[in-house]
Short mmCIF file of C-alpha atoms in Angstrom, two decimals:
data_model
loop_
_atom_site.label_atom_id
_atom_site.label_comp_id
_atom_site.label_asym_id
_atom_site.label_seq_id
_atom_site.Cartn_x
_atom_site.Cartn_y
_atom_site.Cartn_z
CA UNK C 1 -189.76 -15.25 -139.47
CA UNK C 2 -190.27 -15.16 -143.18
CA UNK C 3 -192.55 -12.19 -144.91
CA UNK C 4 -195.49 -13.68 -147.17
CA UNK C 5 -193.33 -12.53 -150.17
CA UNK C 6 -190.50 -14.41 -149.08
CA UNK C 7 -192.62 -17.56 -148.39
CA UNK C 8 -194.06 -17.33 -151.88
CA UNK C 9 -190.73 -17.00 -153.33
CA UNK C 10 -189.40 -20.01 -151.43
CA UNK C 11 -192.56 -22.29 -152.30
CA UNK C 12 -192.00 -21.18 -156.03
CA UNK C 13 -188.36 -22.31 -155.82
CA UNK C 14 -189.14 -25.33 -154.10
CA UNK C 15 -192.23 -26.34 -155.83
CA UNK C 16 -191.13 -29.64 -157.18
CA UNK C 17 -189.93 -30.83 -153.69
CA UNK C 18 -193.20 -29.62 -152.23
CA UNK C 19 -195.09 -31.64 -154.83
CA UNK C 20 -193.15 -34.74 -154.01
CA UNK C 21 -193.64 -34.32 -150.37
CA UNK C 22 -197.32 -33.79 -150.77
CA UNK C 23 -197.60 -36.84 -153.02
CA UNK C 24 -195.52 -38.98 -150.46
CA UNK C 25 -197.70 -37.55 -147.70
CA UNK C 26 -200.85 -38.62 -149.43
CA UNK C 27 -199.44 -42.32 -150.22
CA UNK C 28 -198.11 -42.81 -147.03
CA UNK C 29 -201.34 -41.74 -145.22
CA UNK C 30 -203.57 -43.85 -147.49
CA UNK C 31 -201.18 -46.91 -147.03
CA UNK C 32 -200.91 -46.52 -143.28
CA UNK C 33 -204.57 -46.30 -143.00
CA UNK C 34 -205.18 -49.43 -145.38
CA UNK C 35 -202.69 -51.56 -143.87
CA UNK C 36 -203.88 -51.01 -140.22
CA UNK C 37 -200.74 -51.84 -138.41
CA UNK C 38 -198.50 -50.31 -135.79
CA UNK C 39 -196.53 -47.44 -136.80
CA UNK C 40 -193.24 -49.10 -136.27
CA UNK C 41 -194.15 -51.95 -138.41
CA UNK C 42 -195.49 -49.43 -141.13
CA UNK C 43 -192.06 -47.70 -140.94
CA UNK C 44 -190.19 -50.95 -141.45
CA UNK C 45 -192.29 -52.71 -144.05
CA UNK C 46 -193.63 -49.64 -146.20
CA UNK C 47 -192.21 -46.43 -145.53
CA UNK C 48 -188.46 -47.17 -145.20
CA UNK C 49 -188.33 -49.38 -148.66
CA UNK C 50 -190.42 -46.72 -150.56
CA UNK C 51 -187.99 -44.07 -149.28
CA UNK C 52 -185.11 -46.19 -150.66
CA UNK C 53 -186.73 -45.94 -153.86
CA UNK C 54 -187.61 -42.29 -153.72
CA UNK C 55 -183.94 -41.27 -152.84
CA UNK C 56 -182.54 -43.67 -155.36
CA UNK C 57 -184.62 -41.87 -157.92
CA UNK C 58 -183.49 -38.56 -156.62
CA UNK C 59 -179.88 -39.81 -156.67
CA UNK C 60 -180.35 -40.60 -160.37
CA UNK C 61 -181.27 -37.18 -161.31
CA UNK C 62 -178.33 -35.71 -163.47
CA UNK C 63 -177.31 -32.31 -164.14
CA UNK C 64 -177.36 -31.03 -167.87
CA UNK C 65 -173.76 -29.78 -168.94
CA UNK C 66 -175.07 -26.27 -168.84
CA UNK C 67 -176.17 -26.89 -165.03
CA UNK C 68 -172.77 -28.47 -164.39
CA UNK C 69 -170.85 -25.59 -165.99
CA UNK C 70 -172.88 -23.17 -164.05
CA UNK C 71 -172.23 -24.88 -160.80
CA UNK C 72 -168.41 -25.23 -161.58
CA UNK C 73 -168.32 -21.42 -162.09
CA UNK C 74 -169.93 -20.83 -158.74
CA UNK C 75 -166.90 -22.89 -157.27
CA UNK C 76 -168.30 -26.26 -157.06
CA UNK C 77 -165.76 -29.02 -157.14
CA UNK C 78 -167.01 -32.59 -157.93
CA UNK C 79 -165.90 -35.53 -156.08
CA UNK C 80 -165.16 -38.36 -158.32
CA UNK C 81 -164.72 -40.85 -155.71
CA UNK C 82 -166.94 -44.03 -155.21
CA UNK C 83 -168.08 -45.99 -152.21
CA UNK C 84 -166.29 -49.15 -151.56
CA UNK C 85 -167.93 -52.35 -151.15
CA UNK C 86 -167.61 -52.47 -147.41
CA UNK C 87 -169.13 -49.02 -147.00
CA UNK C 88 -171.87 -50.11 -149.25
CA UNK C 89 -172.66 -53.13 -146.91
CA UNK C 90 -172.59 -50.75 -143.84
CA UNK C 91 -174.91 -48.22 -145.49
CA UNK C 92 -177.27 -51.13 -146.35
CA UNK C 93 -177.50 -52.30 -142.65
CA UNK C 94 -177.74 -48.60 -141.64
CA UNK C 95 -180.79 -48.01 -143.96
CA UNK C 96 -182.82 -50.65 -141.78
CA UNK C 97 -182.58 -48.14 -138.91
CA UNK C 98 -185.12 -45.40 -138.17
CA UNK C 99 -182.42 -42.95 -137.26
CA UNK C 100 -180.73 -43.15 -140.87
CA UNK C 101 -183.94 -41.94 -142.39
CA UNK C 102 -184.60 -39.38 -140.28
CA UNK C 103 -180.91 -38.14 -140.86
CA UNK C 104 -181.52 -38.59 -144.66
CA UNK C 105 -184.76 -36.49 -144.35
CA UNK C 106 -182.86 -33.55 -142.52
CA UNK C 107 -180.18 -33.63 -145.38
CA UNK C 108 -183.10 -33.47 -148.07
CA UNK C 109 -185.42 -31.03 -146.40
CA UNK C 110 -184.18 -29.46 -143.18
CA UNK C 111 -186.76 -27.94 -140.86
CA UNK C 112 -185.25 -24.42 -140.33
CA UNK C 113 -186.42 -23.85 -136.73
CA UNK C 114 -185.88 -27.62 -135.31
CA UNK C 115 -182.32 -29.07 -134.79
CA UNK C 116 -181.25 -31.69 -137.04
CA UNK C 117 -180.79 -35.22 -136.04
CA UNK C 118 -177.05 -34.93 -136.66
CA UNK C 119 -176.61 -31.84 -134.54
CA UNK C 120 -178.58 -33.85 -131.68
CA UNK C 121 -176.11 -36.67 -131.98
CA UNK C 122 -173.10 -34.31 -131.44
#
């Protein structure tokens, strides 16, 4: 377990992520109550499209040149490859599945004491 001081440090470091999570939780809770539909319908019609938007916004975040150089000094190697059209189509189809989103959430914000979906699939 983490000490209260360690928890505070982690929260300070991850404040932006925590704020985004809180905003999304509030948004989804309100929208779920407003729609009054089954959970699976809500996940497909509201949650998944909104998460596509959020992840696209996060993907658009660019490092400053200073951050980029700092990462390279730590040994980061940038991958210039791009996704080809077939892989892109497969990913679009995969985005429609709940397991995909759970896996993406595990990538962005893993829960330390819970196994990831990727590990469960092995």
